[in-house]
mmCIF file of C-alpha atoms in Angstrom:
data_model
loop_
_atom_site.group_PDB
_atom_site.id
_atom_site.type_symbol
_atom_site.label_atom_id
_atom_site.label_comp_id
_atom_site.label_asym_id
_atom_site.label_seq_id
_atom_site.Cartn_x
_atom_site.Cartn_y
_atom_site.Cartn_z
ATOM 1 C CA MET R 1 -0.006 -0.135 0.149
ATOM 2 C CA THR R 2 1.538 3.195 -0.886
ATOM 3 C CA SER R 3 0.844 5.803 1.408
ATOM 4 C CA GLU R 4 -0.819 8.498 -1.369
ATOM 5 C CA PRO R 5 -4.579 7.396 -0.344
ATOM 6 C CA LEU R 6 -3.295 8.510 3.391
ATOM 7 C CA ALA R 7 -2.319 12.010 2.258
ATOM 8 C CA PRO R 8 -5.334 13.560 3.003
ATOM 9 C CA VAL R 9 -5.745 12.189 6.050
ATOM 10 C CA LEU R 10 -2.052 12.757 7.191
ATOM 11 C CA GLU R 11 -2.508 16.830 5.979
ATOM 12 C CA ALA R 12 -5.737 16.622 8.306
ATOM 13 C CA VAL R 13 -4.440 15.562 11.281
ATOM 14 C CA ARG R 14 -0.776 17.951 10.718
ATOM 15 C CA ALA R 15 -3.732 20.844 9.999
ATOM 16 C CA ALA R 16 -5.045 20.101 13.702
ATOM 17 C CA GLY R 17 -1.836 20.464 15.311
ATOM 18 C CA MET R 18 -0.749 16.506 15.339
ATOM 19 C CA SER R 19 2.477 15.454 13.897
ATOM 20 C CA THR R 20 2.650 11.913 12.316
ATOM 21 C CA GLY R 21 4.470 9.147 11.118
ATOM 22 C CA THR R 22 4.173 5.230 9.209
ATOM 23 C CA LEU R 23 5.443 2.706 9.810
ATOM 24 C CA ASP R 24 5.556 0.867 6.660
ATOM 25 C CA LEU R 25 6.016 -3.100 7.667
ATOM 26 C CA SER R 26 6.213 -4.470 4.273
ATOM 27 C CA GLY R 27 8.275 -7.215 4.207
ATOM 28 C CA VAL R 28 8.369 -7.860 7.921
ATOM 29 C CA ARG R 29 8.171 -11.532 8.697
ATOM 30 C CA ASP R 30 9.613 -12.028 12.273
ATOM 31 C CA LYS R 31 10.621 -10.195 16.055
ATOM 32 C CA ALA R 32 13.710 -9.151 14.821
ATOM 33 C CA ALA R 33 12.520 -7.572 11.152
ATOM 34 C CA PHE R 34 9.646 -5.971 13.471
ATOM 35 C CA MET R 35 11.733 -4.243 15.781
ATOM 36 C CA ASP R 36 14.378 -2.675 13.672
ATOM 37 C CA ARG R 37 11.781 -1.287 11.513
ATOM 38 C CA CYS R 38 10.081 0.063 14.645
ATOM 39 C CA ALA R 39 13.553 1.343 15.189
ATOM 40 C CA ARG R 40 14.105 2.962 12.246
ATOM 41 C CA ALA R 41 11.016 4.392 11.428
ATOM 42 C CA LEU R 42 10.028 5.668 14.188
ATOM 43 C CA ASP R 43 13.560 7.386 15.008
ATOM 44 C CA LEU R 44 13.832 5.359 19.056
ATOM 45 C CA PRO R 45 16.930 6.335 21.396
ATOM 46 C CA ASP R 46 19.676 4.527 20.804
ATOM 47 C CA TRP R 47 18.547 2.318 24.754
ATOM 48 C CA PHE R 48 15.825 0.845 22.507
ATOM 49 C CA GLY R 49 16.444 -2.717 23.714
ATOM 50 C CA ARG R 50 14.529 -4.532 20.840
ATOM 51 C CA ASN R 51 12.029 -5.953 23.134
ATOM 52 C CA TRP R 52 8.587 -5.533 23.815
ATOM 53 C CA ASP R 53 9.015 -3.628 27.157
ATOM 54 C CA ALA R 54 10.859 -0.891 25.189
ATOM 55 C CA LEU R 55 8.878 -0.521 21.785
ATOM 56 C CA ALA R 56 5.992 -0.067 24.885
ATOM 57 C CA ASP R 57 8.266 2.572 27.122
ATOM 58 C CA CYS R 58 9.652 4.393 23.709
ATOM 59 C CA LEU R 59 6.171 4.839 22.216
ATOM 60 C CA THR R 60 4.749 6.313 25.545
ATOM 61 C CA ASP R 61 7.098 8.239 25.886
ATOM 62 C CA GLN R 62 6.874 9.491 22.074
ATOM 63 C CA GLY R 63 3.475 10.749 22.709
ATOM 64 C CA GLY R 64 2.765 14.232 22.228
ATOM 65 C CA ALA R 65 3.050 17.262 25.679
ATOM 66 C CA PRO R 66 0.200 17.478 28.218
ATOM 67 C CA GLY R 67 -2.184 19.450 26.388
ATOM 68 C CA SER R 68 -1.546 19.564 23.065
ATOM 69 C CA PRO R 69 -2.612 17.241 20.278
ATOM 70 C CA GLY R 70 -0.435 14.649 20.113
ATOM 71 C CA ARG R 71 1.005 12.143 17.577
ATOM 72 C CA LEU R 72 -0.825 9.378 14.635
ATOM 73 C CA LEU R 73 1.280 6.227 13.519
ATOM 74 C CA VAL R 74 0.174 5.078 10.686
ATOM 75 C CA VAL R 75 1.065 1.336 10.530
ATOM 76 C CA THR R 76 1.004 -0.265 6.794
ATOM 77 C CA GLY R 77 2.080 -3.082 4.789
ATOM 78 C CA TRP R 78 0.905 -4.927 8.276
ATOM 79 C CA GLN R 79 -0.700 -8.632 7.111
ATOM 80 C CA GLU R 80 2.170 -10.060 5.978
ATOM 81 C CA TYR R 81 3.884 -9.851 9.640
ATOM 82 C CA ALA R 82 0.613 -10.564 11.279
ATOM 83 C CA GLU R 83 0.788 -14.161 8.656
ATOM 84 C CA ALA R 84 4.106 -14.850 9.677
ATOM 85 C CA ALA R 85 4.317 -14.497 13.269
ATOM 86 C CA PRO R 86 0.606 -14.415 14.629
ATOM 87 C CA GLN R 87 1.935 -14.739 18.489
ATOM 88 C CA ASP R 88 4.164 -11.536 18.235
ATOM 89 C CA TRP R 89 1.253 -9.910 15.776
ATOM 90 C CA THR R 90 -0.701 -10.620 18.827
ATOM 91 C CA VAL R 91 1.735 -8.915 21.867
ATOM 92 C CA ALA R 92 2.436 -5.986 18.859
ATOM 93 C CA ARG R 93 -1.566 -5.338 19.252
ATOM 94 C CA GLU R 94 -1.502 -5.044 22.557
ATOM 95 C CA VAL R 95 1.585 -3.052 23.521
ATOM 96 C CA PHE R 96 0.036 -0.211 20.262
ATOM 97 C CA THR R 97 -3.494 -0.558 22.589
ATOM 98 C CA ASP R 98 -1.937 -0.134 26.113
ATOM 99 C CA ALA R 99 0.122 3.337 24.441
ATOM 100 C CA VAL R 100 -3.137 4.243 23.038
ATOM 101 C CA GLU R 101 -4.753 4.020 26.262
ATOM 102 C CA TYR R 102 -1.446 5.041 28.131
ATOM 103 C CA ALA R 103 -1.495 8.212 26.230
ATOM 104 C CA ARG R 104 -5.434 9.068 26.911
ATOM 105 C CA GLU R 105 -5.218 8.628 29.925
ATOM 106 C CA ARG R 106 -2.732 11.794 30.911
ATOM 107 C CA GLY R 107 -3.938 13.493 27.892
ATOM 108 C CA THR R 108 -0.259 13.208 25.732
ATOM 109 C CA GLY R 109 -2.218 12.017 22.646
ATOM 110 C CA LEU R 110 -1.354 9.434 21.048
ATOM 111 C CA GLU R 111 -2.867 7.382 17.915
ATOM 112 C CA ILE R 112 -2.356 4.449 16.300
ATOM 113 C CA VAL R 113 -4.254 3.261 13.398
ATOM 114 C CA LEU R 114 -3.846 0.144 11.373
ATOM 115 C CA ALA R 115 -4.116 0.771 7.907
ATOM 116 C CA LEU R 116 -5.740 -1.853 5.314
ATOM 117 C CA GLY R 117 -5.511 -1.924 1.970
ATOM 118 C CA THR R 118 -4.048 -4.487 -0.969
ATOM 119 C CA ARG R 119 0.018 -6.235 -0.237
ATOM 120 C CA SER R 120 2.563 -4.944 -3.168
#
């Protein structure tokens, strides 16, 4: 899936003052590749340990400042990873969900959406 269909959505989100990011998981088939892709795409800090707890910490640290509109992260190309590593994908979704809930409780504005579409 290209980011072109997402462009109007991302523009609207940015116009509302939120920052945006895209995590393209195309070609990712295992946890190591998933963590590497997260580290690069999300510009995670050097201390990122490439494990689920570290990812959760990074996602909750990267929300917006309290009272700000926050950040939208769009995850694309995730279907291949979900099929190749269903247990890890379940954990990844739980990490995403927990990070969003944490941000909502603290008013730091993190939203993560899984984009649907055809695979490349």
